Coordinates of C-alpha atoms and ligand atoms in Angstrom, one line a residue:
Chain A
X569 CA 0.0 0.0 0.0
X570 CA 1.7 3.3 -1.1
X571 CA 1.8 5.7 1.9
X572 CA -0.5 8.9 2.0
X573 CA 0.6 11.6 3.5
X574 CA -2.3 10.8 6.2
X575 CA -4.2 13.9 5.4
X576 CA -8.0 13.4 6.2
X577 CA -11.0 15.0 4.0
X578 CA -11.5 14.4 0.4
X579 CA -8.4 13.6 -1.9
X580 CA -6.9 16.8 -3.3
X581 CA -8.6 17.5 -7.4
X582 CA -5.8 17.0 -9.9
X583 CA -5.7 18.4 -13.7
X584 CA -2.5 16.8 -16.2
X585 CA -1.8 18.3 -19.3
X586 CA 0.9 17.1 -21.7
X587 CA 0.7 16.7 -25.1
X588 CA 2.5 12.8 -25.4
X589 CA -0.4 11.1 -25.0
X590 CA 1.5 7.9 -23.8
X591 CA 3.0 10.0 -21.1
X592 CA -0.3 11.2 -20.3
X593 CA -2.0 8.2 -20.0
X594 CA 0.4 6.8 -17.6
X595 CA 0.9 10.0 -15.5
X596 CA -3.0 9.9 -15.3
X597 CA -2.6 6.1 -14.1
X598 CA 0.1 6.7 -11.4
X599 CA -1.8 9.8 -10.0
X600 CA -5.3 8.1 -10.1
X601 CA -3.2 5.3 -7.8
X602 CA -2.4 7.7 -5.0
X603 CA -5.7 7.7 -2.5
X604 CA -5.2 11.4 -1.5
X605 CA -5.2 12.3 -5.0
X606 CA -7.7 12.5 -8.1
X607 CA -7.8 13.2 -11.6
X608 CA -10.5 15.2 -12.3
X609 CA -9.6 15.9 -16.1
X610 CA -6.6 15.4 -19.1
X611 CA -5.5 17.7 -21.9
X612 CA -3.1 17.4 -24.4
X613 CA -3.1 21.4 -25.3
X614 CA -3.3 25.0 -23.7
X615 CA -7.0 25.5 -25.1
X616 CA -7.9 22.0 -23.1
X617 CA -6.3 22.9 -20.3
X618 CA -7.6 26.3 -20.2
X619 CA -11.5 24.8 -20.2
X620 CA -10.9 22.0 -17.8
X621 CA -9.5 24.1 -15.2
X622 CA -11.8 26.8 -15.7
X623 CA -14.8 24.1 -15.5
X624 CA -13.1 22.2 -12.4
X625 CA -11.2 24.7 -10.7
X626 CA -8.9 22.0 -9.6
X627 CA -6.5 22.2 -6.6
X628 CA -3.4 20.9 -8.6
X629 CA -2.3 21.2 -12.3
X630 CA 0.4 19.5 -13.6
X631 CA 1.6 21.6 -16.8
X632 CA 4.4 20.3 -19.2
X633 CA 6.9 22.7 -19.9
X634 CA 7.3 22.6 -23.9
X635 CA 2.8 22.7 -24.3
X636 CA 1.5 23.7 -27.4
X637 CA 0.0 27.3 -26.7
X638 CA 3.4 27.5 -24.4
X639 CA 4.1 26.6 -21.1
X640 CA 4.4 29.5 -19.0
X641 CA 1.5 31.2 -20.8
X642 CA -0.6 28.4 -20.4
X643 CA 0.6 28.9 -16.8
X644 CA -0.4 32.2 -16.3
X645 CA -4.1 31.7 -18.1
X646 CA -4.8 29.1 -15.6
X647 CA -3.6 31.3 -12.9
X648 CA -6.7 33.4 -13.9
X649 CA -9.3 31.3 -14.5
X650 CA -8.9 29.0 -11.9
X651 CA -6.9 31.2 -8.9
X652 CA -7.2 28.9 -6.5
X653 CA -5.2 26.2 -8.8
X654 CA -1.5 25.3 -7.3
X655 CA 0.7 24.6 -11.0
X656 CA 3.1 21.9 -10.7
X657 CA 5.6 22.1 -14.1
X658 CA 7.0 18.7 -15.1
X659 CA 9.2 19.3 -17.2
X660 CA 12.0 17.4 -19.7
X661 CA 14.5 20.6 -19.0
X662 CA 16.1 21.8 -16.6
X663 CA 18.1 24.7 -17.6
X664 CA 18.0 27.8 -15.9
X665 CA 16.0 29.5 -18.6
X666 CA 13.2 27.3 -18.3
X667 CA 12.8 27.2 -14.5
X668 CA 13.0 30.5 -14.7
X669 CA 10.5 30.8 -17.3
X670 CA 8.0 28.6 -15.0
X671 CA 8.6 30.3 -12.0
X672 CA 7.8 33.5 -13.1
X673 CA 4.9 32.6 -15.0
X674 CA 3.4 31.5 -11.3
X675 CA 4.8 27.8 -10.8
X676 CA 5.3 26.4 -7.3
X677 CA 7.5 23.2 -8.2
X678 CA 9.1 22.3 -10.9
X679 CA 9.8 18.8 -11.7
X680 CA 11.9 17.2 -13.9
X681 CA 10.7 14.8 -15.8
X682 CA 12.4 11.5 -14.6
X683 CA 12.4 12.2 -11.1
X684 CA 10.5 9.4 -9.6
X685 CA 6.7 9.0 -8.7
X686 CA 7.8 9.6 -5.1
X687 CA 9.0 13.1 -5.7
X688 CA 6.6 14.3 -8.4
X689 CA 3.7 12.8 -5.7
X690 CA 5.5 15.0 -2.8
X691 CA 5.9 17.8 -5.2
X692 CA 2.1 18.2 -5.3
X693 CA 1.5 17.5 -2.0
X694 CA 4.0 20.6 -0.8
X695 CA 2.3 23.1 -3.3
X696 CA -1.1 21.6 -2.5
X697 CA -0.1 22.8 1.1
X698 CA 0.5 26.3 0.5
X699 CA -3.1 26.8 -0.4
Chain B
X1019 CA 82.1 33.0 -33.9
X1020 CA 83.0 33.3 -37.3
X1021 CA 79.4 34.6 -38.3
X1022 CA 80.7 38.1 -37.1
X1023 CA 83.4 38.7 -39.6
X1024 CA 81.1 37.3 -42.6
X1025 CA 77.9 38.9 -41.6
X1026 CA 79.2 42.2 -43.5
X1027 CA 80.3 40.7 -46.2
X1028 CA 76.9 38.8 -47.1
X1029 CA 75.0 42.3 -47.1
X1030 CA 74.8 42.6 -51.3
X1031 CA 74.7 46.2 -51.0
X1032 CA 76.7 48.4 -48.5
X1033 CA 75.4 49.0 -44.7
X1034 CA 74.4 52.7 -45.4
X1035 CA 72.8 51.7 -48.4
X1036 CA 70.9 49.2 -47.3
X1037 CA 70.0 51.0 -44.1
X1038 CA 68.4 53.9 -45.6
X1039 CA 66.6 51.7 -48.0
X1040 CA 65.4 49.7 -45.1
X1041 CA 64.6 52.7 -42.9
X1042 CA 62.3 54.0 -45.6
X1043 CA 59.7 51.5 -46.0
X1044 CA 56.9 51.2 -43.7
X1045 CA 54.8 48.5 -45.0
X1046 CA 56.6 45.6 -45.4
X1047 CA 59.2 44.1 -42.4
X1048 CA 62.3 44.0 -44.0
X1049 CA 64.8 42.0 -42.1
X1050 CA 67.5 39.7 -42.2
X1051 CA 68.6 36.5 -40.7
X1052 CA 72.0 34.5 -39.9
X1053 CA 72.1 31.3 -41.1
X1054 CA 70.6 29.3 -38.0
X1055 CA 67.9 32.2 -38.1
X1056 CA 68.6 34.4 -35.9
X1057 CA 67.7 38.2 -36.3
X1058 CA 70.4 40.5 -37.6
X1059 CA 68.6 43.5 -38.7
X1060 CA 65.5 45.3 -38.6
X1061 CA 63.3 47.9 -40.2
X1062 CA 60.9 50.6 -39.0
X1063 CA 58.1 48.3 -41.3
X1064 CA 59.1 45.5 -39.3
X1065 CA 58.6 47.4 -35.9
X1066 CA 54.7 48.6 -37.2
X1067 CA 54.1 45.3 -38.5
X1068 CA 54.9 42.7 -35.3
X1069 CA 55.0 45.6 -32.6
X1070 CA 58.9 44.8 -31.6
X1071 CA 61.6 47.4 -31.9
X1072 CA 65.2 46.7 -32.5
X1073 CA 66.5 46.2 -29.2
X1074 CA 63.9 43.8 -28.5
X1075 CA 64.3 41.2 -31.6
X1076 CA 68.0 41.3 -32.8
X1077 CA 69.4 38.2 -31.6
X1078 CA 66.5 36.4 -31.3
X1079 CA 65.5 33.6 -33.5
X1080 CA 62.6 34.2 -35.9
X1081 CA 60.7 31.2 -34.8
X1082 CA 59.2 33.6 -32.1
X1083 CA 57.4 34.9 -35.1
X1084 CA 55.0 32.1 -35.3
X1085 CA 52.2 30.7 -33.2
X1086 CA 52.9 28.0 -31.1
X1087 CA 51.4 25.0 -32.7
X1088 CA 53.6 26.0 -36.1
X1089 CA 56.8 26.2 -34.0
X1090 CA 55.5 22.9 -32.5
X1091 CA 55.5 21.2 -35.9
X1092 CA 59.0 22.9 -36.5
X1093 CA 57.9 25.3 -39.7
X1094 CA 60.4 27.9 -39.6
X1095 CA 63.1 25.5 -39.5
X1096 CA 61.5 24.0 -42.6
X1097 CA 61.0 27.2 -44.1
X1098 CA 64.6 27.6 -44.0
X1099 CA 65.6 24.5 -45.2
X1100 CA 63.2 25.1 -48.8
X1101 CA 64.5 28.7 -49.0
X1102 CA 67.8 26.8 -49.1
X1103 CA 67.1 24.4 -51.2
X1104 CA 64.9 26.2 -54.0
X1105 CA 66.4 29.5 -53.5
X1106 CA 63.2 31.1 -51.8
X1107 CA 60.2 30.2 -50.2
X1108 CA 57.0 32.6 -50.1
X1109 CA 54.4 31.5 -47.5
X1110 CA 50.9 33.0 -46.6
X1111 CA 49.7 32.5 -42.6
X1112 CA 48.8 33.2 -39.1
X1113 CA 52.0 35.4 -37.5
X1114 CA 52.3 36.8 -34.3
X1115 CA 53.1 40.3 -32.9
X1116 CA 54.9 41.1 -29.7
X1117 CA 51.8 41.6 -27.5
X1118 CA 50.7 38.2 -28.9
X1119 CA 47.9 39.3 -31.2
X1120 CA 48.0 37.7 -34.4
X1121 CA 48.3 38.5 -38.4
X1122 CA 47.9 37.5 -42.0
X1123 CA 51.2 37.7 -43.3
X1124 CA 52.5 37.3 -46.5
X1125 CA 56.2 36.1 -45.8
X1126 CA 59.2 35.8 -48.6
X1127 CA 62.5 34.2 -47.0
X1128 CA 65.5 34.3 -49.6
X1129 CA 68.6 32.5 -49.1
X1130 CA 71.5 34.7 -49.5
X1131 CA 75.0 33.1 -50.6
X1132 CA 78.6 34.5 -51.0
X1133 CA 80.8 34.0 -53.9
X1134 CA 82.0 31.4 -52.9
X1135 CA 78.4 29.5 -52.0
X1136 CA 78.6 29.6 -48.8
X1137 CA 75.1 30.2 -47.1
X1138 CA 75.4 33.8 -45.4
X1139 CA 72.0 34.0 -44.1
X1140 CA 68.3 35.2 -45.5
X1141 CA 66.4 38.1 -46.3
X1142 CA 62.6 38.2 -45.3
X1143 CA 60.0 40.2 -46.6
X1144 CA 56.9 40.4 -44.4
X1145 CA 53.9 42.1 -45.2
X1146 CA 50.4 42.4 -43.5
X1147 CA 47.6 41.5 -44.9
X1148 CA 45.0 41.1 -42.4
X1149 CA 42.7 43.4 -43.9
X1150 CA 42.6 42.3 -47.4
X1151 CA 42.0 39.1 -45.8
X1152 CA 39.4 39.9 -43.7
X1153 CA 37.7 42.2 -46.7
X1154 CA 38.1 39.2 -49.0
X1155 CA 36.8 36.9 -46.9
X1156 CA 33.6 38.9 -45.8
X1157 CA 32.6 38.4 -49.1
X1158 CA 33.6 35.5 -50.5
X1159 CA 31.4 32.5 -51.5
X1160 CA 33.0 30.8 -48.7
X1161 CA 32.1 33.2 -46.0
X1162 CA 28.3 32.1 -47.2
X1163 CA 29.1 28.5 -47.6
X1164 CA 30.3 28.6 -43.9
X1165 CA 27.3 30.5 -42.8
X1166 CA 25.0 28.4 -44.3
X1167 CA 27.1 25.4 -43.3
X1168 CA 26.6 26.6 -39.6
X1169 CA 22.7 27.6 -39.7
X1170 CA 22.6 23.9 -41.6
X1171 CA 24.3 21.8 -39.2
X1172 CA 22.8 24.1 -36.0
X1173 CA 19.4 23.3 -37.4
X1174 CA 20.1 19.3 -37.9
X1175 CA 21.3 19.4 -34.2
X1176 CA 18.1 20.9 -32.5
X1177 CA 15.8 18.8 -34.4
X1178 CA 17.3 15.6 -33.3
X1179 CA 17.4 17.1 -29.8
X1180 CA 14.3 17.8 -30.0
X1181 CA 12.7 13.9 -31.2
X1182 CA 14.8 13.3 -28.1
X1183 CA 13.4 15.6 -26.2
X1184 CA 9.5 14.6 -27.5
X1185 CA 9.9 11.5 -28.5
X1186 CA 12.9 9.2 -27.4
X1187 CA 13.0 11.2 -23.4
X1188 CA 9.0 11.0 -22.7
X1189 CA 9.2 7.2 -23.7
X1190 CA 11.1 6.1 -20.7
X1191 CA 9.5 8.5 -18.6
X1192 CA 6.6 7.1 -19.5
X1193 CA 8.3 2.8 -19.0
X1194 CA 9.8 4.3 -15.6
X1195 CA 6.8 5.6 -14.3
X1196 CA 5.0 2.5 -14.9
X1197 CA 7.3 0.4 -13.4
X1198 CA 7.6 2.4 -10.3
X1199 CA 4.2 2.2 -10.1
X1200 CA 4.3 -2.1 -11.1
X1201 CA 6.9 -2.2 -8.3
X1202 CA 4.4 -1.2 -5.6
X1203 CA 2.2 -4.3 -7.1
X1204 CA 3.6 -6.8 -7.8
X1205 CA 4.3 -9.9 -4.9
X1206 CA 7.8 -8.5 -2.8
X1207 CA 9.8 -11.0 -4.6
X1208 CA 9.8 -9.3 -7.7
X1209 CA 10.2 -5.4 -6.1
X1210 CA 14.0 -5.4 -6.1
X1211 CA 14.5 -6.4 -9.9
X1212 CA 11.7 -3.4 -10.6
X1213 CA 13.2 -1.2 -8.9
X1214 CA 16.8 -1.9 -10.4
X1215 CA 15.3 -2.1 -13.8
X1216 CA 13.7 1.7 -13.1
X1217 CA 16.9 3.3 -11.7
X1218 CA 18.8 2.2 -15.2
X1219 CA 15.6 3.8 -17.3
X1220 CA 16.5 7.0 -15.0
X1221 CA 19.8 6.7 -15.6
X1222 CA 19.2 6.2 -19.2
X1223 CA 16.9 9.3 -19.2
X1224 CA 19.4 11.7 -17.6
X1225 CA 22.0 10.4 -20.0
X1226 CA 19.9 11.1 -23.1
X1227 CA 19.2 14.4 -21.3
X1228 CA 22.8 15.9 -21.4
X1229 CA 23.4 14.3 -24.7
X1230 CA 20.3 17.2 -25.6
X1231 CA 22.0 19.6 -23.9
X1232 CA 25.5 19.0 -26.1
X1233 CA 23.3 19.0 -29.2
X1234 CA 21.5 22.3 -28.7
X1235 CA 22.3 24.0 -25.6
X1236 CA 19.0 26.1 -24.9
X1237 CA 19.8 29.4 -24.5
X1238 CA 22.4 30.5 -27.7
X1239 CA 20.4 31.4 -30.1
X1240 CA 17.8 33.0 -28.2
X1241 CA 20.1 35.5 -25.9
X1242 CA 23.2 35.4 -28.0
X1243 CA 26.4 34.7 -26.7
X1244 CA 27.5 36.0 -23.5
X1245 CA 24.2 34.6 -22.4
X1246 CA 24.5 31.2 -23.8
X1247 CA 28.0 31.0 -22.4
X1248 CA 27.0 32.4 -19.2
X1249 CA 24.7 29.6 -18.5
X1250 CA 26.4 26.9 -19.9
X1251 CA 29.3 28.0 -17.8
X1252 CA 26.4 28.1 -14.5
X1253 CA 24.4 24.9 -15.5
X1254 CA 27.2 22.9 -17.1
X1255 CA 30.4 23.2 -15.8
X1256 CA 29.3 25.1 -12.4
X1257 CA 26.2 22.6 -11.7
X1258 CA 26.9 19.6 -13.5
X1259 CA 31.0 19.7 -12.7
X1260 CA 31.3 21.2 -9.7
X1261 CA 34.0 23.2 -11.2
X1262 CA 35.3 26.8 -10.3
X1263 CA 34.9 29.2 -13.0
X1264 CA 35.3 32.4 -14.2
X1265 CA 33.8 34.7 -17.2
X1266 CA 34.7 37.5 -18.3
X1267 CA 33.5 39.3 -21.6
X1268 CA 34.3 42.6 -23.3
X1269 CA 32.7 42.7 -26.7
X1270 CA 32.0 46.0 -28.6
X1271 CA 29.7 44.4 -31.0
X1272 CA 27.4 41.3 -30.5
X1273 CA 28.7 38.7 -33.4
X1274 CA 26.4 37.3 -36.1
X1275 CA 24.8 34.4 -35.6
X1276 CA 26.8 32.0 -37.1
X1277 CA 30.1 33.6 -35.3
X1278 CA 28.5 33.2 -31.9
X1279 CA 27.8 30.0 -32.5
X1280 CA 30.9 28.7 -33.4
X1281 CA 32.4 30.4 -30.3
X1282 CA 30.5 28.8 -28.6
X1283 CA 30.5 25.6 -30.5
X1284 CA 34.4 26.1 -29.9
X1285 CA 34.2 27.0 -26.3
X1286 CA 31.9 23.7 -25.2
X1287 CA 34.6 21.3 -26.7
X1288 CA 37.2 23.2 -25.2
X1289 CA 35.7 23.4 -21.6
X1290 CA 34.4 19.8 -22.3
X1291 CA 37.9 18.9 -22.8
X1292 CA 39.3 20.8 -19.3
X1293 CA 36.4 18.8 -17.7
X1294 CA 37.6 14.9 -19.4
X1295 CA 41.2 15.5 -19.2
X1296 CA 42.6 18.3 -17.6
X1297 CA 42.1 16.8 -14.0
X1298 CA 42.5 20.8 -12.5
X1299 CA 40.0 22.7 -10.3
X1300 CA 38.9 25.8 -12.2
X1301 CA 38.6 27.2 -15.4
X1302 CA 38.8 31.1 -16.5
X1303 CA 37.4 31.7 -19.9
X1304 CA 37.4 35.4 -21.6
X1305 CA 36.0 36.7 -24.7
X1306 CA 36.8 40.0 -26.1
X1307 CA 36.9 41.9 -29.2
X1308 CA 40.3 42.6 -31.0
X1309 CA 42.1 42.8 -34.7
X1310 CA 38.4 43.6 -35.7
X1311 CA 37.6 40.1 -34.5
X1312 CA 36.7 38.1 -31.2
X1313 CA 39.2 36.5 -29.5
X1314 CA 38.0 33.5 -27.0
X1315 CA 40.6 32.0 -24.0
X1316 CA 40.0 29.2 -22.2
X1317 CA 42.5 28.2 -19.4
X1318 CA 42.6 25.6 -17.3
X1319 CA 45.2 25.0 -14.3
X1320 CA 45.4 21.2 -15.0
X1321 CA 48.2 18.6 -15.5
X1322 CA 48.6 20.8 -18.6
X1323 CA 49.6 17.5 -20.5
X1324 CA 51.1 18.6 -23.7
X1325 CA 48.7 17.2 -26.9
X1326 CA 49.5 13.7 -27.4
X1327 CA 51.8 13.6 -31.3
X1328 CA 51.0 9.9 -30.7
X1329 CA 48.4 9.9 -34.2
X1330 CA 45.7 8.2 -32.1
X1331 CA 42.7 8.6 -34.7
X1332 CA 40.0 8.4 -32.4
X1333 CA 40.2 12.0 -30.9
X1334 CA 38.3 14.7 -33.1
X1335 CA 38.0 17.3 -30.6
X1336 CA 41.1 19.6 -31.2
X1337 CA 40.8 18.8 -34.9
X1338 CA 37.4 20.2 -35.2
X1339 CA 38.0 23.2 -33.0
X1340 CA 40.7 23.6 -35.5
X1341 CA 38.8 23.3 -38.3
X1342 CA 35.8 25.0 -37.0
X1343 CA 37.5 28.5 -36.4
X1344 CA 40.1 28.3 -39.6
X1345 CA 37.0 27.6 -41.5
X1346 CA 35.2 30.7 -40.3
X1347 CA 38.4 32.4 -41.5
X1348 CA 40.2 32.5 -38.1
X1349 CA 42.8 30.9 -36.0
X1350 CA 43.3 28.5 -33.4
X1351 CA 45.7 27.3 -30.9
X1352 CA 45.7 25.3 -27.9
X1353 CA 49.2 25.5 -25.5
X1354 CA 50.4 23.6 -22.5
X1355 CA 53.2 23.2 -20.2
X1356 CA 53.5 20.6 -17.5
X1357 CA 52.4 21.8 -14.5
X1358 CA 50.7 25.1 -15.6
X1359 CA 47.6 23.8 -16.9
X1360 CA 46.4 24.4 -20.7
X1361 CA 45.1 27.6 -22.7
X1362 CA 43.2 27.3 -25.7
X1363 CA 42.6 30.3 -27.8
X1364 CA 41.1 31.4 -30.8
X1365 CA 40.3 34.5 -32.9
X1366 CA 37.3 34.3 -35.3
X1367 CA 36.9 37.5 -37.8
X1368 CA 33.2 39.2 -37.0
X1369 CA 32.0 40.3 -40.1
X1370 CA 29.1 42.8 -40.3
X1371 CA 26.1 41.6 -42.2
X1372 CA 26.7 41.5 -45.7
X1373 CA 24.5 44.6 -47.1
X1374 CA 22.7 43.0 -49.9
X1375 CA 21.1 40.3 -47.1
X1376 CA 19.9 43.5 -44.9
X1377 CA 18.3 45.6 -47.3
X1378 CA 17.6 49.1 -45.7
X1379 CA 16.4 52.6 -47.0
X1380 CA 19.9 54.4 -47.4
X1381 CA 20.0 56.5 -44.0
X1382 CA 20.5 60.3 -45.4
X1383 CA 18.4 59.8 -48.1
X1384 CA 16.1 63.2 -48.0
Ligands
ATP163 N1 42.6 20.9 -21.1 C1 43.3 19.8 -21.3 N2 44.2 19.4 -20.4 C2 45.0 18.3 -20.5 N3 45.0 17.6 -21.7 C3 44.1 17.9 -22.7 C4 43.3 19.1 -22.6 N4 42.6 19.2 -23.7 C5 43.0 18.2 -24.5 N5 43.9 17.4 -23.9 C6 44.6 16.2 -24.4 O1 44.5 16.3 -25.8 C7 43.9 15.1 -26.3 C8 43.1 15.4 -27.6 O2 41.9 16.2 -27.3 P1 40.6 16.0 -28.2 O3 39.5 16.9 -27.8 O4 41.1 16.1 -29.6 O5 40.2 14.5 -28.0 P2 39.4 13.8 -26.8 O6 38.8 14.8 -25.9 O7 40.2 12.7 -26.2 O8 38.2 13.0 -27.7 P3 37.0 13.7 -28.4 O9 37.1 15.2 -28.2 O10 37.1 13.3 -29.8 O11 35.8 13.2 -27.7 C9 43.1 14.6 -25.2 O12 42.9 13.2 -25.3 C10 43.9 14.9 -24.0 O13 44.9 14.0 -23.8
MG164 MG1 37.7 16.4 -26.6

């Protein structure tokens, strides 16, 4: 049994968006697996993204860094329509550039991708927290 | 030494002569050599062109004349030897002043004999041409060959990093997630073997990551080149190395694309290089405009392990630094002693735009 991070009340409302659908599929998978956590939606582009978390208002996103529409604009669109959403970048770089990119478009954690399940699960959890 | 009492006699024309003849010209280095090639006179021409005066050069060999890697392969000795043998010998390279800058020069060595054919020594005739060089080479078909060359290869290189990036990269993130997520499934007995089998896809991943970053370091074309230097000096060799550095820049013009790029092209074998062989602790790299070029140092404080003459094919490093910058119409060296680590150095020409790819409304048109 995978450990929780023994938070009580309902499991914390997560949105993915990446556009490699295989990646998606088993991101969605891994995060459905954790009981504190819930997908509540996928998209594979910024106008996807932009309607699911406007429509669920999640608590978490999880944003790919090179989206189509852009990552850190994407970023900053959810940041509007869904303020009370904490964005999570996961991320195949990690040059300066594009942390810096991320973090100023709003990002609390930046993962890269390839970091195991373990740290992208605790990544969420910490921004989750500063809500 | 007998040399003293025949110098005299090998001058063809007599010593006040041939010094006001010498004394007159200014644009070509008109000097002359003893046999074993030492300096025995000098002219003003001379003192303009390689920056020494009088006092400073006469006595010393003229091999101090070229860049280290040409008296490495002993060419002024050979130069010598074919002026000898065929009379004369006119050669057109890379020269270098007193204060270590370098020019074009078009050199002439003839070997002067007495009556009685006995080698008295040489006369050479050195004249700059750096900026007939550079003004021919701005233009020329090969300038635009290179530049295309560059944009070609450049372009090649971020596409494949980017199917690694997209396609090759999200692939085993995709197998490692899974099996980190199968490990937590499957009966214990089997745990260990996922788990191994997901730390090599990591691995694997963070391999295929850097080999990206080589490819098409993020950063270059988008910020130019102090910036793309900057942070692969912070990300690269400070991050990923662990290695001291320093960076210092001084350029009064930002080059063209294609000349930033093979600095830094240049620069990331080089540092590469400190980082695989050099075993030292820092680096200090500097790139600064000079001889209407940029001129790029990298120095290391390692073993400063001269460059292996042993032929060994399998090292293409130094030979396409080499062939990078002499390509793009400049030079480049890399020097060593034991013990004092090794400084590699190279001066690429920074042509402006050529006009006819920039059309613009002439400026003081009314
Ligand atoms: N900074 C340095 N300090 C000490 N030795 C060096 C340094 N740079 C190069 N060398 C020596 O010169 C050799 C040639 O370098 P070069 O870059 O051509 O080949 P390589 O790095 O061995 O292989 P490649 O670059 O083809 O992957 C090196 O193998 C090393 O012995
Ligand atoms: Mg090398």
């Amino acid at each position: 049994m995978t450990a929780t991070a023994g938070r009580p009340g309902p499991p914390l409302s997560v949105l993915l968006c990446d556009d490699n659908a295989m990646l998606l599929e088993v991101l969605s998978e891994v995060v459905q697996a954790q009981p504190d956590l819930e997908v509540v939606g996928t998209a594979c582009n910024g106008e996807q993204a932009l309607r699911l978390a406007y429509r669920r208002q999640p608590d978490l996103v999880v944003l790919d860094v090179r989206f189509p529409g852009g990552g850190p604009s994407v970023a900053r669109e959810i940041a509007q329509c869904s303020p009370g959403s904490r964005i999570v970048a996961f991320s195949a770089y990690d040059d300066k550039g594009s942390i810096e990119q991320m973090k100023n478009a709003g990002v609390f954690e930046y993962v890269l991708k390839g970091a195991s399940n373990r740290e992208l699960f605790a990544a969420l959890r910490r921004a989750a927290a500063t809500r | 030494m007998t040399q003293e009492s025949t110098r005299k006699q090998a001058a063809p024309m007599s010593e006040a002569a041939f010094t006001l003849l010498v004394q007159g010209v200014l644009d070509y280095g008109i000097f002359m050599l003893d046999p074993q090639g030492h300096i025995i006179s000098w002219n003003a021409g001379a003192e303009r062109i390689k920056g020494y005066r009088a006092e400073d050069i006469v006595g010393q060999h003229f091999s101090v004349f070229y860049p280290p890697e040409d008296q490495a392969s002993g060419k002024p000795q050979w130069e010598l030897e074919t002026a000898v043998a065929e009379g004369r010998l006119e050669d057109e390279g890379w020269r270098v002043r007193k204060d270590g800058s370098r020019f074009w020069a078009n050199v002439v060595i003839t070997a002067l004999w007495d009556e009685k054919g006995v080698l008295r020594g040489f006369g050479k005739v050195t004249r700059d041409m750096s900026e007939r060089r550079a003004a021919q080479h701005a233009l020329s078909e090969r300038r635009r060959l290179f530049d295309h060359l560059v944009q070609a290869q450049e372009t090649e290189r971020r596409r494949i990093a980017w199917d690694v990036h997209d396609d090759s990269i999200q692939a085993m993130v995709a197998v490692a997630m899974r099996l980190e997520l199968l490990a937590d499934r499957v009966p214990e007995s089997y745990t260990a073997e996922l788990h191994r089998l997901d730390a090599s896809v990591r691995e694997a991943i963070d391999r295929l990551r850097s080999l990206t970053f080589r490819l098409h370091p993020p950063g270059i074309d988008r910020h130019g080149l102090i910036e793309g230097l900057a942070s692969h000096l912070a990300d690269v060799v400070g991050s990923s190395w662990g290695m001291a550095y320093t960076f210092e820049h001084q350029l009064d013009r930002e080059p063209s694309p294609e000349t930033a790029i093979t600095i830094f092209r240049i620069a990331q074998e080089a540092l590469l290089n400190v980082h695989k062989h050099a075993r030292g602790s820092r680096v200090d790299v500097r790139v600064a405009s000079a001889d209407g070029g940029i001129v790029t140092r990298v120095v290391d404080d390692g073993t400063g392990e001269p460059m292996p003459q042993d032929g060994a094919r399998d090292h293409f490093g130094v030979i396409e630094m080499r062939e990078r910058a002499e390509t793009a119409g400049g030079w480049w060296s890399m020097h060593s002693r034991p013990g004092t680590g090794t400084t590699v150095e190279f001066w690429l020409p920074n042509p402006r735009p050529v006009p006819a790819t920039t059309p613009e409304p002439a400026k003081d048109a009314p």
